[in-house]
Tab-separated table of C-alpha atoms and ligand atoms in Angstrom:
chain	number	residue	atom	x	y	z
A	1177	UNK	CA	-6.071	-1.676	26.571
A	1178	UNK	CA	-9.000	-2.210	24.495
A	1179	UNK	CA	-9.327	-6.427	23.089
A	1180	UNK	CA	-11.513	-7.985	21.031
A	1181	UNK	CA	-11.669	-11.321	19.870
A	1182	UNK	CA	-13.290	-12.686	16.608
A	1183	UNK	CA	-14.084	-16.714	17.259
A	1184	UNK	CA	-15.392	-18.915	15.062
A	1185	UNK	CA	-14.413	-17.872	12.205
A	1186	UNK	CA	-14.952	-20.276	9.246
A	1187	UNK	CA	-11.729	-19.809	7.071
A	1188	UNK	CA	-9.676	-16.810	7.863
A	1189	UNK	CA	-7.639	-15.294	5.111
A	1190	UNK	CA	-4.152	-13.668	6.748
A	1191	UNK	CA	-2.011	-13.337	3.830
A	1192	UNK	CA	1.001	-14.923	6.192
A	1193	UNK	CA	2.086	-18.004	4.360
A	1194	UNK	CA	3.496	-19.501	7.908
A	1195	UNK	CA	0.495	-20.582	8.505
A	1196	UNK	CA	0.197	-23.298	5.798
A	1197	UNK	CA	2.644	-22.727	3.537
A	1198	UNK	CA	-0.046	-20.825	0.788
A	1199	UNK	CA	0.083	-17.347	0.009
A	1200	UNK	CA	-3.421	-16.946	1.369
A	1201	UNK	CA	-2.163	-18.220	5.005
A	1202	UNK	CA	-5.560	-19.978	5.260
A	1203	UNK	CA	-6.436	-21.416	8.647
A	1204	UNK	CA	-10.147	-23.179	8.861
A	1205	UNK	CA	-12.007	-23.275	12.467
A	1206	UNK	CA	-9.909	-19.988	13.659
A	1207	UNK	CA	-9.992	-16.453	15.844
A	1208	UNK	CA	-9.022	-13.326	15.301
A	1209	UNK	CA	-7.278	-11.390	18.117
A	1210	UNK	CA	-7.296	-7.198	18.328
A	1211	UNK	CA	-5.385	-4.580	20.626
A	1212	UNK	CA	-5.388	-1.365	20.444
A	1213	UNK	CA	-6.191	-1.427	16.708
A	1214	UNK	CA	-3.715	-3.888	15.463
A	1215	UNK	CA	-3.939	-7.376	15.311
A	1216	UNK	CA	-2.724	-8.862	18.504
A	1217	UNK	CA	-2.539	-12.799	17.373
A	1218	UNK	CA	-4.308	-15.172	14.246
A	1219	UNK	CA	-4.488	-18.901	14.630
A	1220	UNK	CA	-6.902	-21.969	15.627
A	1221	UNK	CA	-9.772	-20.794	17.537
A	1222	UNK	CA	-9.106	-23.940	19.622
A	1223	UNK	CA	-5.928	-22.217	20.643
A	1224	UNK	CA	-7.648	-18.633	21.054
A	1225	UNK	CA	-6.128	-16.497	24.069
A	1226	UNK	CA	-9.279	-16.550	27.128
A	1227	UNK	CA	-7.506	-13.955	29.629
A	1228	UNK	CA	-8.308	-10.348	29.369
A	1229	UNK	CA	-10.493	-10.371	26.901
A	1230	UNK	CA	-12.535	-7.568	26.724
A	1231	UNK	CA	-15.697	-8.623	23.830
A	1232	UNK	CA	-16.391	-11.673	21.824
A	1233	UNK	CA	-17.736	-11.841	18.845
A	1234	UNK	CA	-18.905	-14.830	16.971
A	1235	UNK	CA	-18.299	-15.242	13.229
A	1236	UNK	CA	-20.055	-17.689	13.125
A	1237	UNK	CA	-18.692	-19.730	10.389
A	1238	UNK	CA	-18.323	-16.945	7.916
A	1239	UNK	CA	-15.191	-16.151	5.794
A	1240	UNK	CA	-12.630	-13.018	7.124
A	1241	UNK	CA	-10.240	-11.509	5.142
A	1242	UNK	CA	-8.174	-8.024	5.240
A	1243	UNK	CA	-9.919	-4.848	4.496
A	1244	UNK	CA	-8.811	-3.802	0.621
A	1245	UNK	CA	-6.184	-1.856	-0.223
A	1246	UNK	CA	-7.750	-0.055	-3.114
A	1247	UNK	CA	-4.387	1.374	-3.999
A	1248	UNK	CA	-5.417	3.408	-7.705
A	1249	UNK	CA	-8.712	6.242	-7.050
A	1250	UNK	CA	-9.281	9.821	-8.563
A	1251	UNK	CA	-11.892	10.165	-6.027
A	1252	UNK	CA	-11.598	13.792	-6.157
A	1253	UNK	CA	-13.943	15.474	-9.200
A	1254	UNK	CA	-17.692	17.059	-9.707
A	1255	UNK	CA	-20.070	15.742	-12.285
A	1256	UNK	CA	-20.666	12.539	-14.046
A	1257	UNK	CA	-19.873	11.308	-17.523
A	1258	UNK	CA	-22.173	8.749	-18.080
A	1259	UNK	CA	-23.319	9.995	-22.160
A	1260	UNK	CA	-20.088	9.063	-22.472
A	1261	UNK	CA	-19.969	5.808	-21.155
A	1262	UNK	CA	-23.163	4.975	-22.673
A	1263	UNK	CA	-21.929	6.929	-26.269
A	1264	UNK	CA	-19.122	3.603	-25.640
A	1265	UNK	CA	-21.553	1.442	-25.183
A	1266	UNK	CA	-23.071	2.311	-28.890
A	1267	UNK	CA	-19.283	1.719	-29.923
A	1268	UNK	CA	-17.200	4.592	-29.566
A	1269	UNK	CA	-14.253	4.117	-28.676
A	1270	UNK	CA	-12.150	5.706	-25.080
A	1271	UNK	CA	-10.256	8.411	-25.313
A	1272	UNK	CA	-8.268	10.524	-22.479
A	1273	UNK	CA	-9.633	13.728	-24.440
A	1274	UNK	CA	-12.948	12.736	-21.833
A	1275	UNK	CA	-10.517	14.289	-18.926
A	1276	UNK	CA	-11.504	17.597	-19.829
A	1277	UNK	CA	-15.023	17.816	-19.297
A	1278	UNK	CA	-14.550	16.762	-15.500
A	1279	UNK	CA	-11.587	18.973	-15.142
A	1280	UNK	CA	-14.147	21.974	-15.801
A	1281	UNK	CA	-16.742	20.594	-13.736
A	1282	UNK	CA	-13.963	20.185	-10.940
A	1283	UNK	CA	-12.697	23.920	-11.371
A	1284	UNK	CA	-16.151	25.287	-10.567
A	1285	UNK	CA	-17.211	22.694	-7.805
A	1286	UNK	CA	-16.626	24.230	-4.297
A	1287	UNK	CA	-14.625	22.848	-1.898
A	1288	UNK	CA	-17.199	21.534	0.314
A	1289	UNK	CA	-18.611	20.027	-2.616
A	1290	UNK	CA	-15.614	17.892	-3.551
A	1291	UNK	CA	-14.977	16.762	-0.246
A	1292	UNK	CA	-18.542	15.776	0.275
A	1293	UNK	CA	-18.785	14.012	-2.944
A	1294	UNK	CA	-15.217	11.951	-2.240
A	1295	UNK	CA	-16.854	11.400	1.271
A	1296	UNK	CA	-19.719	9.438	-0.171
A	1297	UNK	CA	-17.253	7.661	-2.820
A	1298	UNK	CA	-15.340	6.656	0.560
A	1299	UNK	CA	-18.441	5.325	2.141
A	1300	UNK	CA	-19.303	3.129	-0.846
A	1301	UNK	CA	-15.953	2.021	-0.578
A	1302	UNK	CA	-15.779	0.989	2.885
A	1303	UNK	CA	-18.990	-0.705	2.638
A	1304	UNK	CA	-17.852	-2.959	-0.052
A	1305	UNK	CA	-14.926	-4.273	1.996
A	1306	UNK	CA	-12.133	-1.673	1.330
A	1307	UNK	CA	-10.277	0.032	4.132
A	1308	UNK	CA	-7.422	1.881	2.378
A	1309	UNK	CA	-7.825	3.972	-0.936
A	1310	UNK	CA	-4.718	6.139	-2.294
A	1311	UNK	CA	-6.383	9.391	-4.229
A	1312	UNK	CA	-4.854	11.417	-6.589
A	1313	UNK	CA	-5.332	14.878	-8.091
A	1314	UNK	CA	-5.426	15.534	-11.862
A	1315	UNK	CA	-8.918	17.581	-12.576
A	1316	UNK	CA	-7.615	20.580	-11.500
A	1317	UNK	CA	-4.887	20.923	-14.099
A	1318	UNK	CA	-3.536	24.482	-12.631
A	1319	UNK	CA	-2.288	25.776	-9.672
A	1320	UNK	CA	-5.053	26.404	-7.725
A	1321	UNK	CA	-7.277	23.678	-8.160
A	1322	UNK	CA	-4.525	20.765	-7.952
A	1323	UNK	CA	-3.861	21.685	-4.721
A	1324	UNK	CA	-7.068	22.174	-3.319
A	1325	UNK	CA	-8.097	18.883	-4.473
A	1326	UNK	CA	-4.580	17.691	-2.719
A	1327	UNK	CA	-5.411	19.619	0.761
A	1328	UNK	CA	-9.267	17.282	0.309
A	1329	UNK	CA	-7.891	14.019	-0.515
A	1330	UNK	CA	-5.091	14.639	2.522
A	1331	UNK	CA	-8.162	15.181	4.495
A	1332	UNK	CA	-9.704	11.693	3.332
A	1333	UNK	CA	-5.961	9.307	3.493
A	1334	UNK	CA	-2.580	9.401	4.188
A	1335	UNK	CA	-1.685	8.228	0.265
A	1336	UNK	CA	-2.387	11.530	-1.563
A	1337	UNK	CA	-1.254	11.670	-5.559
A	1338	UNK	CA	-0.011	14.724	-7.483
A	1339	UNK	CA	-1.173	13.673	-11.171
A	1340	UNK	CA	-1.444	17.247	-12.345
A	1341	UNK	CA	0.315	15.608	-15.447
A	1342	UNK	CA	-3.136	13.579	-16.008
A	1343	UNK	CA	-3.453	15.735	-19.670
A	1344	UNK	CA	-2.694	18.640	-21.195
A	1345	UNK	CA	-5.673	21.550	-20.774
A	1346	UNK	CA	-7.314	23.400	-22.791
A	1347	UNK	CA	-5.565	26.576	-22.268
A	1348	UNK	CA	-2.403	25.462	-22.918
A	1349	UNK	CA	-3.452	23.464	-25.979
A	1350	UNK	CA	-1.309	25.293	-28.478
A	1351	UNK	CA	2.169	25.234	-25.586
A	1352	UNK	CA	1.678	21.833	-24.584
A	1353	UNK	CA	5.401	22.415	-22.854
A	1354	UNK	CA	4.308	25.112	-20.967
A	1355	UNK	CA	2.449	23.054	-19.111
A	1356	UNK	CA	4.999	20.645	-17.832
A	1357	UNK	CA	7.150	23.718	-17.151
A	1358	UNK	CA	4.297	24.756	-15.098
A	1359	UNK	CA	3.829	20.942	-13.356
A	1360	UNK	CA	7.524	20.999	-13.062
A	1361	UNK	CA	7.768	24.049	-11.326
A	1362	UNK	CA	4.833	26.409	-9.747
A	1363	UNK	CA	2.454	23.551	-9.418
A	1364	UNK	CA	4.887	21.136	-7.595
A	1365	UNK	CA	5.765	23.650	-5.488
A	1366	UNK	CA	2.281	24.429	-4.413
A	1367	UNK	CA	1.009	20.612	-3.936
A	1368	UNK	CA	4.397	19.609	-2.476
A	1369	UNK	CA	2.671	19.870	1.536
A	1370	UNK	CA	-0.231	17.264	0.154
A	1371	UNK	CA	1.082	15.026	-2.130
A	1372	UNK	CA	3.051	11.735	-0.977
A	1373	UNK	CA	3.196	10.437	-4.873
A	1374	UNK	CA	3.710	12.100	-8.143
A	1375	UNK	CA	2.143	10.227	-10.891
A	1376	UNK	CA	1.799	10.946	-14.487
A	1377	UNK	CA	-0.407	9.814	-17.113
A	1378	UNK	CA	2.005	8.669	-20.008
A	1379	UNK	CA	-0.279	7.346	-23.075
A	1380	UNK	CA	-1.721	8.260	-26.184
A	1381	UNK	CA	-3.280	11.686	-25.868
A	1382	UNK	CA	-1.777	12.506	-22.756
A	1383	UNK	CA	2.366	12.620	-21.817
A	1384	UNK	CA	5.329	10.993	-24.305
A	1385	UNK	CA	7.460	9.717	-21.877
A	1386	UNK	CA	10.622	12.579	-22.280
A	1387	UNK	CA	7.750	14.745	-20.947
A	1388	UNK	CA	6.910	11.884	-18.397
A	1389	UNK	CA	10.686	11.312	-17.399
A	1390	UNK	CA	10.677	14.627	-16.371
A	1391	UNK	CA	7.681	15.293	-14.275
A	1392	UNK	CA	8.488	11.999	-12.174
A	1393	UNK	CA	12.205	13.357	-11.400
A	1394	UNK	CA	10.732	16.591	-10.701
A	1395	UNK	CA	8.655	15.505	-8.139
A	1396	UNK	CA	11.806	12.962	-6.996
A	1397	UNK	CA	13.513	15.849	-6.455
A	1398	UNK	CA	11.344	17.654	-4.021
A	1399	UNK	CA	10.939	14.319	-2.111
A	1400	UNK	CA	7.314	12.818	-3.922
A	1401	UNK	CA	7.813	8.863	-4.334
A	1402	UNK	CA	6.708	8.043	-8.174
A	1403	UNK	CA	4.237	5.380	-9.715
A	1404	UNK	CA	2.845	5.799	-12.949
A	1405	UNK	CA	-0.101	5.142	-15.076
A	1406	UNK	CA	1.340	3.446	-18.542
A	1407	UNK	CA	0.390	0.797	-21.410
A	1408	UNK	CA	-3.157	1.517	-20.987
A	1409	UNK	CA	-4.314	2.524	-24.012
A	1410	UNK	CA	-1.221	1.164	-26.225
A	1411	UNK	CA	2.557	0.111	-25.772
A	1412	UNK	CA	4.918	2.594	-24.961
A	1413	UNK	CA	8.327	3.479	-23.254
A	1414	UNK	CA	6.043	3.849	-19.906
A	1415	UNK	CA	6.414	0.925	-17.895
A	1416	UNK	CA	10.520	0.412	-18.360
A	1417	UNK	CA	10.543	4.434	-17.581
A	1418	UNK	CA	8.513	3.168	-14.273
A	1419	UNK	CA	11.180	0.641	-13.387
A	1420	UNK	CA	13.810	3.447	-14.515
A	1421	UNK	CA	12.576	5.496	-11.984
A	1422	UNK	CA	12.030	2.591	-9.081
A	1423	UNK	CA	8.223	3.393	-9.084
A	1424	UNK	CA	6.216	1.603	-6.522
A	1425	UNK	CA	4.052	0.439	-9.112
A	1426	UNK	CA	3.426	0.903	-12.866
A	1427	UNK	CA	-0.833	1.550	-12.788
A	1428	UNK	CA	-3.026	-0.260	-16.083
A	1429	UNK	CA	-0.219	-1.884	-18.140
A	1430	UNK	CA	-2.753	-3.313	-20.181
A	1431	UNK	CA	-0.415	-3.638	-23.540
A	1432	UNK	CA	2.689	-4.730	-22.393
A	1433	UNK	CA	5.706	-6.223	-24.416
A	1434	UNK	CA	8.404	-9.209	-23.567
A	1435	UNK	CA	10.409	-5.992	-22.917
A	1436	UNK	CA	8.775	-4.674	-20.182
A	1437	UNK	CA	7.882	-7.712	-18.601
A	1438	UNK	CA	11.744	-8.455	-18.734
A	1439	UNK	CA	12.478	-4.815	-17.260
A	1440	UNK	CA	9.844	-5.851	-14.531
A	1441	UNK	CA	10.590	-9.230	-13.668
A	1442	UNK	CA	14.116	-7.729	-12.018
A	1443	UNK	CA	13.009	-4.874	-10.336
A	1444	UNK	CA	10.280	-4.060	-7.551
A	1445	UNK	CA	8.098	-2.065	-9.491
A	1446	UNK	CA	4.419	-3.522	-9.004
A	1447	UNK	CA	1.887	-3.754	-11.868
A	1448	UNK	CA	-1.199	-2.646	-10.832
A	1449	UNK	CA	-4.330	-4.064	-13.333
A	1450	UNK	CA	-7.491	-1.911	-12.839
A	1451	UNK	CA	-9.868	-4.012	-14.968
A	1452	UNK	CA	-12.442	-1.818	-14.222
A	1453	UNK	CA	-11.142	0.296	-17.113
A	1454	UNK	CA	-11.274	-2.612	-19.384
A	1455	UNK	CA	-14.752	-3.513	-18.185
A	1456	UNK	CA	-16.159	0.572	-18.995
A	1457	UNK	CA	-14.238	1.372	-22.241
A	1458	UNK	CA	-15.145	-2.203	-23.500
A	1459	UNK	CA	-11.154	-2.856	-23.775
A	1460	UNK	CA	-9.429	-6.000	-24.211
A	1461	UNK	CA	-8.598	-7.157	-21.018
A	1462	UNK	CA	-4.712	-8.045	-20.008
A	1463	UNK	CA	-4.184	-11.204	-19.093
A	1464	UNK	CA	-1.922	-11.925	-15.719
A	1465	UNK	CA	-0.132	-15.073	-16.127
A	1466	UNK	CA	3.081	-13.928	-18.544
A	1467	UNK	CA	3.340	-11.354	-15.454
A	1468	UNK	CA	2.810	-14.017	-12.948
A	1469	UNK	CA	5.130	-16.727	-14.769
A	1470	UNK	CA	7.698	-13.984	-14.586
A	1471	UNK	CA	7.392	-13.480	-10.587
A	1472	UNK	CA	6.056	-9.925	-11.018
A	1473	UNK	CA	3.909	-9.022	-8.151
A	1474	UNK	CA	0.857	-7.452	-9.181
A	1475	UNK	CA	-2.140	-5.597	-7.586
A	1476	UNK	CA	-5.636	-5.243	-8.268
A	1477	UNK	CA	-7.270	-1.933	-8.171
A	1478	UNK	CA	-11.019	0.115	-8.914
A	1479	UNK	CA	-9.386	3.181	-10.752
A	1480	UNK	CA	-12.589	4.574	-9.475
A	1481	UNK	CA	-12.870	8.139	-11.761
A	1482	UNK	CA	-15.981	9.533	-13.747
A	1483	UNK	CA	-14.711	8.646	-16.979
A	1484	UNK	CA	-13.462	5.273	-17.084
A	1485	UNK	CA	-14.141	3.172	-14.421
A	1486	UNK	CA	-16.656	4.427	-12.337
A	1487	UNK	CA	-17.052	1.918	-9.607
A	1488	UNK	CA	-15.818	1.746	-5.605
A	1489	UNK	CA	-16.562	-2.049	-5.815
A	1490	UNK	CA	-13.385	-4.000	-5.382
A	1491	UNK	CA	-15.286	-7.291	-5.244
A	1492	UNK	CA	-16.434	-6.495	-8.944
A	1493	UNK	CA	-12.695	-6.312	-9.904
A	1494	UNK	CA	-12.131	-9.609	-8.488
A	1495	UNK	CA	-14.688	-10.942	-10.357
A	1496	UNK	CA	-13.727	-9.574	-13.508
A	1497	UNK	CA	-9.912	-10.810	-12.801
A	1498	UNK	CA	-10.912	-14.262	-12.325
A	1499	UNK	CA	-13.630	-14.273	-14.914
A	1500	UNK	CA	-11.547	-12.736	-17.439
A	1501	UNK	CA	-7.916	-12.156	-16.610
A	1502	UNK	CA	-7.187	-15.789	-15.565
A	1503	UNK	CA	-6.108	-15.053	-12.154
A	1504	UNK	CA	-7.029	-17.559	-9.770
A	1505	UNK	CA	-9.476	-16.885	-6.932
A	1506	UNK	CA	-6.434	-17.009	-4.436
A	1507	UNK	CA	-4.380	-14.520	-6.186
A	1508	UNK	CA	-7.183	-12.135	-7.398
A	1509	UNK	CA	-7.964	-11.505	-3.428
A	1510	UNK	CA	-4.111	-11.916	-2.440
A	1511	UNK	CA	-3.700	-8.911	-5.040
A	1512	UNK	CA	-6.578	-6.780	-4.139
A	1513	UNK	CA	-5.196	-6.476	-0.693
A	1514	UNK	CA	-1.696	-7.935	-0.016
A	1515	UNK	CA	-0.626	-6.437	-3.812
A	1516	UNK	CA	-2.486	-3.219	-3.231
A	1517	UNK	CA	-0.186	-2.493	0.275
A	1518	UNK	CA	2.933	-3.700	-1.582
A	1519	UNK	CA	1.766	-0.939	-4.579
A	1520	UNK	CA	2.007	1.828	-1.936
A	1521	UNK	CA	5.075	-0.212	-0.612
A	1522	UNK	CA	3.155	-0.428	3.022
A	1523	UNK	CA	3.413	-3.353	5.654
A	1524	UNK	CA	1.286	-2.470	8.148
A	1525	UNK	CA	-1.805	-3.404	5.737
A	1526	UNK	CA	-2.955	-5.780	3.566
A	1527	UNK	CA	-2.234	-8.875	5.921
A	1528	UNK	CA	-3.245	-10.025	9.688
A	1529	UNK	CA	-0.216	-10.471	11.034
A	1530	UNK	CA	0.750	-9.694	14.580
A	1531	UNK	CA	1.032	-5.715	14.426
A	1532	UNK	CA	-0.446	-5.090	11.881
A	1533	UNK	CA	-3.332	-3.043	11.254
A	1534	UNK	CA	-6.532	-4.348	12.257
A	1535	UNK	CA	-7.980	-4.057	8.823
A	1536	UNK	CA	-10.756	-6.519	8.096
A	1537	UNK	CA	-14.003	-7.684	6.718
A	1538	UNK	CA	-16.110	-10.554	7.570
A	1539	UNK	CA	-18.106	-12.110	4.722
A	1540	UNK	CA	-21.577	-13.318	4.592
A	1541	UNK	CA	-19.746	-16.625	2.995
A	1542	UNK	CA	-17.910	-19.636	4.025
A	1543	UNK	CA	-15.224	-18.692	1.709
A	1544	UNK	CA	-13.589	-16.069	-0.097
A	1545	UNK	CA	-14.298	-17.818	-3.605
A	1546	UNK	CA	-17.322	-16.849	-3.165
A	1547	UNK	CA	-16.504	-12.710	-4.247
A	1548	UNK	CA	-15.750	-14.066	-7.535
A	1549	UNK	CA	-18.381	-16.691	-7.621
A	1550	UNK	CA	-21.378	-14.694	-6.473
A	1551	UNK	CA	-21.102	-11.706	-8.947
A	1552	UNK	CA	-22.938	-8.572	-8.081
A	1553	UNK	CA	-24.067	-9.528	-4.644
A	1554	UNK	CA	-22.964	-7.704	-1.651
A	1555	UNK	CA	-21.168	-10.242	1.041
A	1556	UNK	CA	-20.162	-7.740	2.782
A	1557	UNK	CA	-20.851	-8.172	6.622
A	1558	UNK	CA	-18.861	-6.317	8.893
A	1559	UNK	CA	-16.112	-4.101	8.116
A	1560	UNK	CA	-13.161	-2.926	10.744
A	1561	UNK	CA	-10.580	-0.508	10.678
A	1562	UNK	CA	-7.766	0.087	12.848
A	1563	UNK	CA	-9.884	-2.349	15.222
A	1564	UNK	CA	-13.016	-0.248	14.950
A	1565	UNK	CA	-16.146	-1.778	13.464
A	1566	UNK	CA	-17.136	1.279	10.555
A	1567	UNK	CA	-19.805	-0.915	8.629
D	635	LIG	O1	-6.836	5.878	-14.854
D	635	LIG	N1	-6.011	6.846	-17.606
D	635	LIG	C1	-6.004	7.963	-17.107
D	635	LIG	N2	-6.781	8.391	-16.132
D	635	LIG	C2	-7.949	7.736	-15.690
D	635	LIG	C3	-9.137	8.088	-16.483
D	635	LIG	C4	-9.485	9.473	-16.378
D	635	LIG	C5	-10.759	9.863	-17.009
D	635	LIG	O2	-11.147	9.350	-18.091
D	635	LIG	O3	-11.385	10.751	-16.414
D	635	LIG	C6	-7.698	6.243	-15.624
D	635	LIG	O4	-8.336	5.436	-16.310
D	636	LIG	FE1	-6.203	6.028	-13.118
């Protein structure tokens, strides 16, 4: 049995209320205890276990929190789309028409290409503090391509997305139901080994939700779980089709109306807010506390893709949240790691409990206000997985 134990560890964030009655589960002055990857015990470093310890390491004083669950990506894609980003910058306005430039950079890009490329997006990831990311598909757009970018992002993590509904392309422009025959069917069929999600992009310029309705219950059918990216760019029939269909989470919800947060208020369906979005298509950005008055659990996420919200960073989301979506610090870093496991409806993440998954970071801080309070600085220090130091 391999142990480790983390002492001295300034404030330690476990996400286990027991431990003082907060969501955060703060305890000051406190260790850290791993076995065999998971996390063996959490409490006062005064009461830390001595026997059989196998290395020590000394936090000294700094701030150590669970690894993010960075539970929204489209890590998988070639090319960049930053004359875009900067044409938004001049003041054009997003659209998802953008989709279709990467989807024919994608189709071209070599397999070894994509993986390397989603490699190096990992990478960035992991060294900012994240230790879970959920990819999905959706710049292949046909048979082929959807589930080769599947078989990559299976290669990468466990929570693999079939969003081959992510728009309509170009070739079937002018039989726009076609294509969802083709999702529903051939495609489906092909990813079905890969994919542990089917998602669907329902918005302006992309799926109505009849079209959307059907995707999701296609994939239900062949045993895919569903979430859905809705609201984003307007209101719509997305997010009450999400709690319809039991999603695990309803991704963006950005415009949202006293309907929907009704229809999610009594289900389980998470809301996932990826202000990155807001931040790169110069968006309004939603503001969390109708959805928190309402006892809605809701995540934080980077939506990391080339068009609108290229960035790996989930302290920079934090930031934005607090800065700009009135979440407090407390529930901007509960929902960027507790809310991202509950948005893939995992418990073996996302907290340091006993069992769990040894999943953490330790901060160059004394606390974790400080991700939101020192924007654009990397307080990154150490990173662990599964009770492996990786950065
Ligand atoms: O989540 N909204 C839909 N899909 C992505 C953006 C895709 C793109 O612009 O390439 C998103 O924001
Ligand atoms: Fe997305």
């Amino acid at each position: 049995m391999t142990s480790t134990l983390i002492t001295h560890i300034g404030q330690l964030v476990t996400n286990d209320p027991s431990h003082d009655g907060s969501k955060l589960g703060l305890i000051k002055e406190a260790a850290l205890l791993i076995e065999d990857g998971v996390i063996a015990w959490a409490g006062p470093d005064s009461q830390a276990p001595t026997h059989h310890i196998k290395k020590r390491i000394d936090a000294q004083g700094m701030c150590v929190l669970p690894g993010y669950v960075d539970s929204h990506t489209h890590l998988i894609f070639a090319g960049d789309r930053s004359n875009e980003f900067r044409a938004r910058m001049l003041g054009e306005s997003y659209t998802a028409g953008g989709i279709a430039s990467t989807v024919e950079k994608t189709r071209k890009a070599s397999d070894q290409l994509l993986l390397s490329h989603a490699q190096f997006l990992l990478a960035e990831a992991n060294a900012g503090g994240t230790t879970t990311v959920e990819i999905k598909s959706g710049y292949g757009l046909n048979v082929q391509d959807e589930r080769r970018c599947l078989e990559i992002a299976g290669s990468i993590t466990q929570e693999t997305t079939f969003l081959g509904a992510h728009v309509v392309p170009v070739e079937y422009k002018d039989s726009p139901k076609d294509y969802v025959d083709l999702v529903c069917g051939p495609m489906l069929e092909a990813i079905k080994p890969y994919a542990k999600w089917i998602d669907v992009f329902c918005d302006k310029g992309a799926f109505d939700a009849d079209d959307a309705r059907r995707i999701l219950k296609a994939g239900i059918a062949q045993g895919l779980l569903p979430r859905i990216h809705a609201n984003q760019l307007e209101q719509g029939q997305g997010v009450q089709l999400g709690v319809e269909l039991d999603a695990a989470s309803v991704d963006h919800a950005s415009h949202l109306s006293e309907a929907d947060i009704e229809a999610l208020s009594t289900s389980k369906t998470v809301v996932t807010l990826l202000p990155g979005a807001e931040f790169s298509t110069r968006s309004v950005y939603p503001d969390v506390r109708a959805l928190l008055e309402a006892s809605i659990t809701v995540a934080l996420a980077s939506d990391c893709n080339p068009g609108s919200s290229y960035t790996t960073n989930m302290a920079f989301i934090i930031a934005l949240a607090v800065r700009d979506m009135h979440f407090s610090p407390e529930q901007a870093i509960w929902s960027a790691t507790m809310g991202g496991a509950k948005a893939l409806r995992r418990d073996d993440i996302g907290h340091l409990v006993e069992g769990a998954r040894a999943d953490f970071q330790i901060l160059n801080a004394p606390s974790y206000i400080h991700l939101a309070y020192r924007p654009g600085v990397n307080l990154v220090e150490q990173v662990w997985q599964h009770g492996q130091q990786i950065i």
